[in-house]
PDB file of C-alpha atoms in Angstrom:
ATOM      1  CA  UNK A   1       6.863  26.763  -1.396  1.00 43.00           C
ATOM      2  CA  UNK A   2       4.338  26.178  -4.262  1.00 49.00           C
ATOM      3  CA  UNK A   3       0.606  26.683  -5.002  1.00 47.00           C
ATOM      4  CA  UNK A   4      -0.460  23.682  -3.005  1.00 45.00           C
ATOM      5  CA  UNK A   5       1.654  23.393   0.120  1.00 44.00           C
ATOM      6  CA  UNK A   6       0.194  23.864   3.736  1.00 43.00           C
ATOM      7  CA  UNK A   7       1.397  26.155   6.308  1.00 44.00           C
ATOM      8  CA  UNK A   8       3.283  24.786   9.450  1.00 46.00           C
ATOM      9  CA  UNK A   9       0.097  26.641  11.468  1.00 48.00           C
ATOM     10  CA  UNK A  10      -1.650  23.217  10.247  1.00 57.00           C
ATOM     11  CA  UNK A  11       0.695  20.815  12.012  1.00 60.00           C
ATOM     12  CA  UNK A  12      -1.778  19.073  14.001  1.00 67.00           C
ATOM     13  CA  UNK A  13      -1.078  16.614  17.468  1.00 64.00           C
ATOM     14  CA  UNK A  14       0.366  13.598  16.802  1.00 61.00           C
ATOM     15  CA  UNK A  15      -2.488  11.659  18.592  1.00 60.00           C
ATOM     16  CA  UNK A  16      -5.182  13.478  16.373  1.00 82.00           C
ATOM     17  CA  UNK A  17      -3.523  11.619  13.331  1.00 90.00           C
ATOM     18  CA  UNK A  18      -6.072   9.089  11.457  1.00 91.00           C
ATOM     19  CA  UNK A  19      -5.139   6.195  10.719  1.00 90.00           C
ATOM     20  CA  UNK A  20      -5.908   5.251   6.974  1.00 89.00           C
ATOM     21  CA  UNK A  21      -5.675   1.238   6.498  1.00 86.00           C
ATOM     22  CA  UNK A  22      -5.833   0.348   2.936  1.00 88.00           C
ATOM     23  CA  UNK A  23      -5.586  -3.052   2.984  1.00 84.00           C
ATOM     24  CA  UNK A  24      -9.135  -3.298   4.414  1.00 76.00           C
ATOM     25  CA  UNK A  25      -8.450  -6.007   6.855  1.00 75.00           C
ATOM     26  CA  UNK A  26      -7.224  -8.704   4.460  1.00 81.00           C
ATOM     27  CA  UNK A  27      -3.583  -8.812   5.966  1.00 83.00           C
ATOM     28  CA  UNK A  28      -2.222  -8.629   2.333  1.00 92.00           C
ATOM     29  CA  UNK A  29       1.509  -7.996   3.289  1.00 94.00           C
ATOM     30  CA  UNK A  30       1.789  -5.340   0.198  1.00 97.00           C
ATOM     31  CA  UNK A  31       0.270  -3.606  -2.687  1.00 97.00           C
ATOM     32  CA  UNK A  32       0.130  -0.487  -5.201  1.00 97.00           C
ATOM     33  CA  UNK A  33      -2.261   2.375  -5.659  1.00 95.00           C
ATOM     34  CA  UNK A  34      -2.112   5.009  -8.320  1.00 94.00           C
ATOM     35  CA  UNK A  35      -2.740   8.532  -8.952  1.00 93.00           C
ATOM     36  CA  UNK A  36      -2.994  10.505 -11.540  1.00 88.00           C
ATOM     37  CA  UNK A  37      -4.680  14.056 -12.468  1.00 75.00           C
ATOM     38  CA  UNK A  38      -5.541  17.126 -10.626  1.00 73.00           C
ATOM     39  CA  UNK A  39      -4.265  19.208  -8.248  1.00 82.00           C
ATOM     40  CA  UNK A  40      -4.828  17.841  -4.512  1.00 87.00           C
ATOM     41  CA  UNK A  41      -3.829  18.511  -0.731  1.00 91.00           C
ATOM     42  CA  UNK A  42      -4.976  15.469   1.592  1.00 92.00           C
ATOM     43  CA  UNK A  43      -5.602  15.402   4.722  1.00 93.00           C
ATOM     44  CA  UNK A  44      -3.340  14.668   7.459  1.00 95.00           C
ATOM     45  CA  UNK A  45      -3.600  10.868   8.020  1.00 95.00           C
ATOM     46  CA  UNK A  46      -1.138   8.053   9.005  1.00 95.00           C
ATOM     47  CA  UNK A  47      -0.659   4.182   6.944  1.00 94.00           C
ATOM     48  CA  UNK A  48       0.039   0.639   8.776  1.00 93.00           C
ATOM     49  CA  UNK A  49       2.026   0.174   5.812  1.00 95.00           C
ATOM     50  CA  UNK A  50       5.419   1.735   4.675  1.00 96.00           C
ATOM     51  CA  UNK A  51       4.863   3.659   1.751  1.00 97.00           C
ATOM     52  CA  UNK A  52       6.904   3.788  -1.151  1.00 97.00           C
ATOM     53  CA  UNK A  53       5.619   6.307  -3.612  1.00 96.00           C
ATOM     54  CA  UNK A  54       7.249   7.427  -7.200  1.00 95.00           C
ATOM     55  CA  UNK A  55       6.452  10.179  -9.038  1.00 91.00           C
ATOM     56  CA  UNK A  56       6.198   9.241 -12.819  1.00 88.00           C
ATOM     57  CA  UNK A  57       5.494  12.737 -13.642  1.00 85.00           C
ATOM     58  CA  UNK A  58       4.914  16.350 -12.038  1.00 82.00           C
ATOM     59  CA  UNK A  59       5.389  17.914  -8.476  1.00 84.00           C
ATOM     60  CA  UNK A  60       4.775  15.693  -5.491  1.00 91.00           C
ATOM     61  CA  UNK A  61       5.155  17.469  -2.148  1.00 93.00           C
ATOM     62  CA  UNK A  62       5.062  15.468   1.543  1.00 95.00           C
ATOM     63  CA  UNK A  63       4.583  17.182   5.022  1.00 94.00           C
ATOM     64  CA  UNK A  64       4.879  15.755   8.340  1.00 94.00           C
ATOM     65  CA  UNK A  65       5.498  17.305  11.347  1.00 91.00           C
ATOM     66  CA  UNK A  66       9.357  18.017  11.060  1.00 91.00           C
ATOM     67  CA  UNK A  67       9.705  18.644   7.573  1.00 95.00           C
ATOM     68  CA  UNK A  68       8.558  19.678   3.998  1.00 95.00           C
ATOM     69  CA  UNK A  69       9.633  16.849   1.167  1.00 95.00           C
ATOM     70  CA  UNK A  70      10.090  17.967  -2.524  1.00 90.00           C
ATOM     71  CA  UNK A  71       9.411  15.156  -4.743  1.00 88.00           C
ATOM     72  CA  UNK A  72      10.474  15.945  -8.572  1.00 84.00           C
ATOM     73  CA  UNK A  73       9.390  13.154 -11.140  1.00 84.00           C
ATOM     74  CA  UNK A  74      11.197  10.374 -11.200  1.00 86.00           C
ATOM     75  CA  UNK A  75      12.269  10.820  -7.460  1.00 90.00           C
ATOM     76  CA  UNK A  76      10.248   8.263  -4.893  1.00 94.00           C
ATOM     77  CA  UNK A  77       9.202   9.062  -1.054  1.00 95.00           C
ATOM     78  CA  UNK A  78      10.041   6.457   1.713  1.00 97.00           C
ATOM     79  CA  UNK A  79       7.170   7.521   4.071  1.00 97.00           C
ATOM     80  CA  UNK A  80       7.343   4.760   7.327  1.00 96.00           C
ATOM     81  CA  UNK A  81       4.204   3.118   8.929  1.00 94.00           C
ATOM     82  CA  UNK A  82       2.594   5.577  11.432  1.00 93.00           C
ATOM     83  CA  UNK A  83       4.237   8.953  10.479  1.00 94.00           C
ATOM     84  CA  UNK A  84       1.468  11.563  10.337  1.00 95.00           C
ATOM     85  CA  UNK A  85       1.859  13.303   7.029  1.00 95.00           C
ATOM     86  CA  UNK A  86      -0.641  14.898   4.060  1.00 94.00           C
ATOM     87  CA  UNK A  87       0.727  15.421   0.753  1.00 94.00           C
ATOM     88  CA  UNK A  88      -0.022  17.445  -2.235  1.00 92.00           C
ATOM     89  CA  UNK A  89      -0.298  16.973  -5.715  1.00 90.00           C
ATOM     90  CA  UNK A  90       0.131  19.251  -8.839  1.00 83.00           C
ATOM     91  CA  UNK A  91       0.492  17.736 -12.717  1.00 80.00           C
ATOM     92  CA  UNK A  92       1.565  14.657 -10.797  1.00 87.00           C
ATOM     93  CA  UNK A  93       1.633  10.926 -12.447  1.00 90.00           C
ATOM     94  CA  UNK A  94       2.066   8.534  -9.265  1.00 94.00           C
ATOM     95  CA  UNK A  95       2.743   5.113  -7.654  1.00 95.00           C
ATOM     96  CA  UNK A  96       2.782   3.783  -4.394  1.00 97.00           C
ATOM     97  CA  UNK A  97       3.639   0.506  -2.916  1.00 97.00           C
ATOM     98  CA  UNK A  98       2.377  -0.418   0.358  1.00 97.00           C
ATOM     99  CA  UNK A  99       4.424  -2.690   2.624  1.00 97.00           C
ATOM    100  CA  UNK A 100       3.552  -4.490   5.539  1.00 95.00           C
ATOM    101  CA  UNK A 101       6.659  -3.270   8.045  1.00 94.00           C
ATOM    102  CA  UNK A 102       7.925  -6.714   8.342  1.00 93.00           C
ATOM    103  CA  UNK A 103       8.633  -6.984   4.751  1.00 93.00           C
ATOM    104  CA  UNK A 104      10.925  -3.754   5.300  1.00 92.00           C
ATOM    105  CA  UNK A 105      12.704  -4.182   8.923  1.00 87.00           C
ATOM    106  CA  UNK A 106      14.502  -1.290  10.586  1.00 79.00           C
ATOM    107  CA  UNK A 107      13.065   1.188   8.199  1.00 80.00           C
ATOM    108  CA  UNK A 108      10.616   3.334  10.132  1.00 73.00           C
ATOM    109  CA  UNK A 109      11.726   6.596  11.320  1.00 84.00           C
ATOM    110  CA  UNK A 110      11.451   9.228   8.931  1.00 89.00           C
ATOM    111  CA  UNK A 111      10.191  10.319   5.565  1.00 95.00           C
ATOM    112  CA  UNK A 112      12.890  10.469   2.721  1.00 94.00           C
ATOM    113  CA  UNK A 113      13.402  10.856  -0.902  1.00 95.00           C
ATOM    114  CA  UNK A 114      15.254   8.510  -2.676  1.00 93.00           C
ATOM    115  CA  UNK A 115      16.387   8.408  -6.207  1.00 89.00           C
ATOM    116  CA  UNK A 116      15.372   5.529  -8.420  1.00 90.00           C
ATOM    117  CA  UNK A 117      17.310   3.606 -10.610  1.00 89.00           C
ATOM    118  CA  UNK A 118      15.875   2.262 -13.831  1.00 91.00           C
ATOM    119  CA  UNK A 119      15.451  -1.354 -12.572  1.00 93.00           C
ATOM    120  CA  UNK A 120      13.341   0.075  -9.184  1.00 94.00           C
ATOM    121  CA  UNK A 121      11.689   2.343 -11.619  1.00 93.00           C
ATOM    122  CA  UNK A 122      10.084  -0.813 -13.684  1.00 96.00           C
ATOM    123  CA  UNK A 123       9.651  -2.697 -10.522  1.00 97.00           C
ATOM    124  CA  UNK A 124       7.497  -0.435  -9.061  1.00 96.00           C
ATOM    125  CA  UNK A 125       5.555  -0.039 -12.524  1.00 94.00           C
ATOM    126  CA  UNK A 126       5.190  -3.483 -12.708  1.00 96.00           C
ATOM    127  CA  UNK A 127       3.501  -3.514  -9.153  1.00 97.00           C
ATOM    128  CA  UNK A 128       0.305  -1.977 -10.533  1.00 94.00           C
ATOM    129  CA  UNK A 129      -0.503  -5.671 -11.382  1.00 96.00           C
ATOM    130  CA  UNK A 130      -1.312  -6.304  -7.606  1.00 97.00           C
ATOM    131  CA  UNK A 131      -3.632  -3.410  -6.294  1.00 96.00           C
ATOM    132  CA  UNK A 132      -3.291  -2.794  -2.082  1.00 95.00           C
ATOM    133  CA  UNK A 133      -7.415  -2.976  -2.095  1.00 92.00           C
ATOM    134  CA  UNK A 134      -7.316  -6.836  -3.607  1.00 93.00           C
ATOM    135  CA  UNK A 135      -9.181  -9.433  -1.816  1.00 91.00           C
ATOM    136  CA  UNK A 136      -6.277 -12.301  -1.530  1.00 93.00           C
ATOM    137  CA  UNK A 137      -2.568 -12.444  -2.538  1.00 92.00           C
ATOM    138  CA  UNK A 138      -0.543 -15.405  -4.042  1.00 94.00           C
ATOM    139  CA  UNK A 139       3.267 -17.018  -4.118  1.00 95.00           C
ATOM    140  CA  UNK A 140       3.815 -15.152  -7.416  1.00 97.00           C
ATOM    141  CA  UNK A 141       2.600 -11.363  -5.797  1.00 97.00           C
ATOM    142  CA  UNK A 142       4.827 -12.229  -2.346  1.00 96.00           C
ATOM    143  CA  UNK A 143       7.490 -13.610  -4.008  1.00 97.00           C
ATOM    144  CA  UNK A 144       7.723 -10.317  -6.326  1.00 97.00           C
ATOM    145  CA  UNK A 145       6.947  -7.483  -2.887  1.00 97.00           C
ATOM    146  CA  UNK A 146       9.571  -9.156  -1.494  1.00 97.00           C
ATOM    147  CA  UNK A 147      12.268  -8.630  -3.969  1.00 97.00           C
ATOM    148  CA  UNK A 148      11.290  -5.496  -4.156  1.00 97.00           C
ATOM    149  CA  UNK A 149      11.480  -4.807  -0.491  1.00 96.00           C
ATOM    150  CA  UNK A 150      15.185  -5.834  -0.429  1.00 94.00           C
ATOM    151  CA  UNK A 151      15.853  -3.477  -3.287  1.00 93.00           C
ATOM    152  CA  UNK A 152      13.788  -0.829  -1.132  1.00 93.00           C
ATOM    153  CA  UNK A 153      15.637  -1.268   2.010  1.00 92.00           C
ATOM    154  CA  UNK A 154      19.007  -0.749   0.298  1.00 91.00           C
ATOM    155  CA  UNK A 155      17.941   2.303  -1.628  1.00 91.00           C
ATOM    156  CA  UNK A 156      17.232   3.974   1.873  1.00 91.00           C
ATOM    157  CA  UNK A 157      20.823   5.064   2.210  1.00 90.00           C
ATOM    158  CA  UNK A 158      20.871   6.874  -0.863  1.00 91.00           C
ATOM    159  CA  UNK A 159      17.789   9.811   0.243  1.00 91.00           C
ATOM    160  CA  UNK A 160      17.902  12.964  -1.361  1.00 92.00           C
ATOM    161  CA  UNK A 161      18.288  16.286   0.830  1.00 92.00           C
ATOM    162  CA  UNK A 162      14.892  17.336  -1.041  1.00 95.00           C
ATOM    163  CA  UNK A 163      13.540  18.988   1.756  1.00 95.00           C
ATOM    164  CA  UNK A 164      12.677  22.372   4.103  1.00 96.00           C
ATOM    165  CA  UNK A 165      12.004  22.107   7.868  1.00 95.00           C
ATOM    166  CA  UNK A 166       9.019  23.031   9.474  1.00 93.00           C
ATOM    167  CA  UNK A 167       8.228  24.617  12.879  1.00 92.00           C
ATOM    168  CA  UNK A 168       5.270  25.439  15.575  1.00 91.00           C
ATOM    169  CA  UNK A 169       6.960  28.858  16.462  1.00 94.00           C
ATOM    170  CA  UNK A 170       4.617  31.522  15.048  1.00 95.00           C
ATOM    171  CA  UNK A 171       7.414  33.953  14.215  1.00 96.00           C
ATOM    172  CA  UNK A 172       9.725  31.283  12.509  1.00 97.00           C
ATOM    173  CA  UNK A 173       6.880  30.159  10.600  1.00 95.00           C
ATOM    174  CA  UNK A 174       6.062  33.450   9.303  1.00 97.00           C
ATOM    175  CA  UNK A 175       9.764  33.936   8.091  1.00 98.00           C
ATOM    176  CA  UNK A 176       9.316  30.493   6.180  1.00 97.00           C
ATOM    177  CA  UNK A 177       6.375  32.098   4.129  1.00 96.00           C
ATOM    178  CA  UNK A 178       7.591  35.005   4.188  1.00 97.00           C
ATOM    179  CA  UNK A 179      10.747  33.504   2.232  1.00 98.00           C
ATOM    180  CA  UNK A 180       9.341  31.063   0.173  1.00 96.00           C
ATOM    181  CA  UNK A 181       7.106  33.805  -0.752  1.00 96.00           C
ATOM    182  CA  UNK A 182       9.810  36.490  -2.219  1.00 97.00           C
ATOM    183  CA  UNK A 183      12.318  34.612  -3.707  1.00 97.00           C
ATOM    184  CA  UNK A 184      13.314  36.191  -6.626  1.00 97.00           C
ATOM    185  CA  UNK A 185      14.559  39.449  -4.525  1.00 96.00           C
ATOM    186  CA  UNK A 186      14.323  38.476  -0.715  1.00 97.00           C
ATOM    187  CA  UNK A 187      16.477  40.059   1.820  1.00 97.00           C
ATOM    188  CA  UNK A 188      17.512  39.092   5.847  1.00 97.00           C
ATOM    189  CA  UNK A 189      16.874  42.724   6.163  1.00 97.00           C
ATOM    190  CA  UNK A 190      13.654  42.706   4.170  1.00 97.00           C
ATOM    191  CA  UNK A 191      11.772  40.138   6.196  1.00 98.00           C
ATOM    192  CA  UNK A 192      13.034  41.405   9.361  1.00 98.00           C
ATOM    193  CA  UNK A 193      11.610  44.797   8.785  1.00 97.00           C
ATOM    194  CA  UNK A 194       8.382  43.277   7.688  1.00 97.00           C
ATOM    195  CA  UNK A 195       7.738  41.260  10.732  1.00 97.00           C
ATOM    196  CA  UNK A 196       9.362  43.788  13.045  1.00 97.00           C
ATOM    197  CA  UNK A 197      12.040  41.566  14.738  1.00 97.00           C
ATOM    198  CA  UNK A 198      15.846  42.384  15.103  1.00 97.00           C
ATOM    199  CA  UNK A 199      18.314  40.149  12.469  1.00 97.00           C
ATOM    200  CA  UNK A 200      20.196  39.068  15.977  1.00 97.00           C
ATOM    201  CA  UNK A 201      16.928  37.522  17.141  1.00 97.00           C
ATOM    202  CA  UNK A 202      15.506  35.842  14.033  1.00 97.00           C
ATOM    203  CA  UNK A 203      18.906  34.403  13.200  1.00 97.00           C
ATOM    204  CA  UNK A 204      18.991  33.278  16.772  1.00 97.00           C
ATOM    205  CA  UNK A 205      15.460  31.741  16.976  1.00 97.00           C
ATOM    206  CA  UNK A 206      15.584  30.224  13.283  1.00 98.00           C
ATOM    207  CA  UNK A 207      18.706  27.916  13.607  1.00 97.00           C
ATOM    208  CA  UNK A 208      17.674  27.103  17.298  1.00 96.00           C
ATOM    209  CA  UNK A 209      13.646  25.875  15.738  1.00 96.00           C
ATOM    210  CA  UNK A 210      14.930  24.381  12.077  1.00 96.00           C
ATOM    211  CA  UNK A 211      18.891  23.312  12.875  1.00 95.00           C
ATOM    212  CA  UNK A 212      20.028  25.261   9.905  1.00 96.00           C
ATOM    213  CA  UNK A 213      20.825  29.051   9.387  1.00 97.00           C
ATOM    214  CA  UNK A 214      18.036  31.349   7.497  1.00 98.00           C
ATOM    215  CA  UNK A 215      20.203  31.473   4.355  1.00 97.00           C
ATOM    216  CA  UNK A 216      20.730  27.896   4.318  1.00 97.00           C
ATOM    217  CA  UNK A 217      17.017  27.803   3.967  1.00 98.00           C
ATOM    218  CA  UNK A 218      16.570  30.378   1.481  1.00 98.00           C
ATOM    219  CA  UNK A 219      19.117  28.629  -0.547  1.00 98.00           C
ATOM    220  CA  UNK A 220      17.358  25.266  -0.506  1.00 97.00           C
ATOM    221  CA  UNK A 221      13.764  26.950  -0.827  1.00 97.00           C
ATOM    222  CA  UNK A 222      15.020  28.448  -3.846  1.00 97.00           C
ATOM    223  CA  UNK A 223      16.453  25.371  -5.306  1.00 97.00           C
ATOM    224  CA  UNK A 224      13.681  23.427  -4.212  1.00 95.00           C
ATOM    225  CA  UNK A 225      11.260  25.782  -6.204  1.00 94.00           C
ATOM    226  CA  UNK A 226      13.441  25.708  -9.164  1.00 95.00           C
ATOM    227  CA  UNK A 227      12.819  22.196  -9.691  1.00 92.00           C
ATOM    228  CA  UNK A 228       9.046  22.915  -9.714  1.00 88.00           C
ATOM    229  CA  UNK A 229      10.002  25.546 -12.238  1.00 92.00           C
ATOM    230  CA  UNK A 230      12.531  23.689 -14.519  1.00 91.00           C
ATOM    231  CA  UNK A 231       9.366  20.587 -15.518  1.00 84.00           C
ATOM    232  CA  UNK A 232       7.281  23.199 -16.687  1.00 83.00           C
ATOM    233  CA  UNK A 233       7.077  23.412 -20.544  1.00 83.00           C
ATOM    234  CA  UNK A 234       8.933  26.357 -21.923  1.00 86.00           C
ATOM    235  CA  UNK A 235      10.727  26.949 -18.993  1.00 90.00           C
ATOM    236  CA  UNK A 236      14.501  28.574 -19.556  1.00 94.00           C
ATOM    237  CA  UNK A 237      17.373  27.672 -17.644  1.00 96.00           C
ATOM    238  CA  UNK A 238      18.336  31.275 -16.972  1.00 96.00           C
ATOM    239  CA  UNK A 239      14.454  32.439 -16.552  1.00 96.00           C
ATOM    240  CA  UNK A 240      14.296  29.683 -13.521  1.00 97.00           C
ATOM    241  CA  UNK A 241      17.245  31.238 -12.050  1.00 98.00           C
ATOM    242  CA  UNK A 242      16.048  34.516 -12.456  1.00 97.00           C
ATOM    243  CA  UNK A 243      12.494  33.770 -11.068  1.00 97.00           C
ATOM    244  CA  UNK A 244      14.237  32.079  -7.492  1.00 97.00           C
ATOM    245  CA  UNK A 245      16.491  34.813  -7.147  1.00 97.00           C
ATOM    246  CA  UNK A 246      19.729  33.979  -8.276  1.00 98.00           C
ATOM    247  CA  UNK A 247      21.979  36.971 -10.733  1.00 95.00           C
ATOM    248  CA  UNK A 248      22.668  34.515 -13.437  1.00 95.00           C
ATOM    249  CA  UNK A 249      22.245  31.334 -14.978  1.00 96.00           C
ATOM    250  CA  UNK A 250      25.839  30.153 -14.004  1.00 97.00           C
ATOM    251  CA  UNK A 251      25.635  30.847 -10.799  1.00 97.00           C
ATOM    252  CA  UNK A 252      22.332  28.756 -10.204  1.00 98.00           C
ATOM    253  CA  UNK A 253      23.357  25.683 -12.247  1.00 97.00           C
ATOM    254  CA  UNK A 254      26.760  25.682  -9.819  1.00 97.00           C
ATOM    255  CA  UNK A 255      24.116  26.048  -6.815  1.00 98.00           C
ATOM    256  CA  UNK A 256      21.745  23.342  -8.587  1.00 97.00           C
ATOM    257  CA  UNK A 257      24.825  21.248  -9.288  1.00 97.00           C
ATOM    258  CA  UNK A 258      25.785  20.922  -5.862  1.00 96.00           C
ATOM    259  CA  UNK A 259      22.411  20.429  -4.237  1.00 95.00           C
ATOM    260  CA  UNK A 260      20.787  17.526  -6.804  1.00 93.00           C
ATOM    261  CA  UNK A 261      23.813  16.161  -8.217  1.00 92.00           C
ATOM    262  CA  UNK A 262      22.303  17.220 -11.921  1.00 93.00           C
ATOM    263  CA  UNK A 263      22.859  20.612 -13.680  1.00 96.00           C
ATOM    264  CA  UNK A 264      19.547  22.212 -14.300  1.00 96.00           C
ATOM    265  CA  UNK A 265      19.894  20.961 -18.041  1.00 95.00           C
ATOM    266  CA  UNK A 266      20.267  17.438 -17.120  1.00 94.00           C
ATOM    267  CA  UNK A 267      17.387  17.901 -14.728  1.00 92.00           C
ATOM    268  CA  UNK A 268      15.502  18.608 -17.167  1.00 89.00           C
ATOM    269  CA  UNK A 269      16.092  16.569 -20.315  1.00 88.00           C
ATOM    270  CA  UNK A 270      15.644  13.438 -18.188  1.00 84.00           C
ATOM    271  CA  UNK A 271      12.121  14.643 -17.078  1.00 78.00           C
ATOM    272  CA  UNK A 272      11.148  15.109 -20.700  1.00 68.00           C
ATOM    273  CA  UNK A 273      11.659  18.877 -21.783  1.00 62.00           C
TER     274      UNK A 273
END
């Protein structure tokens, strides 16, 4: 789906998972850690911490073992203590806050994206202050992780459908690449013919492994990848829709419209361009 995503051939057991702990044993209760720079891929690994993490700027993308996330700037990822996940980074300007699960009760589960609202936004900026890898906390740091907890928690109802399935069957996760591969002019007929299976069959394998038809995922890869596409500088409205396979611009900012709640304008003016 972009230059740095992982194939679903990757998806490794859950048990193999490692646990990351960044708290080091001082049982702060929360914390931040930036990022900012190059283009990464972690490794798979799991937190003992909720993870809240906002994208200030750039393409953040999240994998676990169900599902690809698309995180746009100014979007944030709820990813819950003990879900096995690597992410990857391109241009990407990022928070995250690290809470201990009792701050954030009856929120584990799975990965989301949730838009954030200006006062979250500055919360979450303002968390650099306290760093997850400090030695001790204090009343003024708890106080402060807990309000923004609460605020958290109620956000979690609001997620963003910013995402693509994944799957362990071999042939459903060679349509996925196949797809996400040839968007600007792919076909049902196309991939079928190029990994020799029937339409009947693929359609019948890929809603039974992903819960959603094959053009209901070409539709959402495309508009996924658009949003990578529209925060590049010099980017066109109409050359974006072009480029993801849609026959004019109209016709993908109805599409766009419908799927982010922003036209692709909107979408991006607010991220800067």
């Amino acid at each position: 789906m972009s230059d740095f995503a992982g194939s679903a051939e990757s998806l490794p057991a859950a048990a193999s998972v490692p646990l990351a702990s960044l708290r080091g044993g001082t049982g702060l209760t929360a914390g931040s850690l930036p990022f900012e720079g190059r283009t990464w891929v972690t490794p798979w690994h799991r937190h003992d911490q909720h993870q809240l993490e906002y994208a200030f700027e750039g393409i953040v993308e999240v994998e676990t073992a169900v599902a690809r996330y698309q995180l746009p700037s100014r979007q944030a990822a709820w990813i819950p203590a003990g879900v096995g996940h690597k992410s990857g980074f391109a241009g990407a300007r990022t928070v995250s806050v690290f809470f201990d699960p009792a701050l954030v009760p009856d929120a584990a589960g799975r990965v989301r994206v949730l838009p954030v609202e200006p006062i979250l936004r500055e919360m979450v900026i303002y968390a650099a202050r306290w760093p997850i890898a400090r030695r001790t906390s204090d009343p003024i740091a708890d106080a402060y992780f807990e309000a923004l907890a609460a605020l958290v928690l109620e956000r979690l109802d609001h997620e963003r459908p910013f995402y693509l399935p994944t799957s362990t069957d071999p042939l459903i996760t060679a349509v996925m690449r196949y797809t996400d591969d040839h968007l600007a002019d792919v076909s049902l007929g196309r991939v079928c013919r190029e990994l020799a299976v029937s339409e009947r069959t693929l359609r019948r394998r890929f809603q039974a492994a992903t819960g959603m038809t094959w053009r209901q995922y070409l539709l959402h890869s495309r508009l996924l990848r658009a949003m990578t596409l529209l925060v590049r500088r010099n980017s066109t409205v109409l050359g974006v829709a072009l480029a993801v396979g849609f026959d004019s611009a109209s016709a993908f900012s109805r599409a766009f419209q419908a799927y982010s709640g922003q036209s692709p304008s909107a979408f991006r003016r607010e991220r800067g361009h």
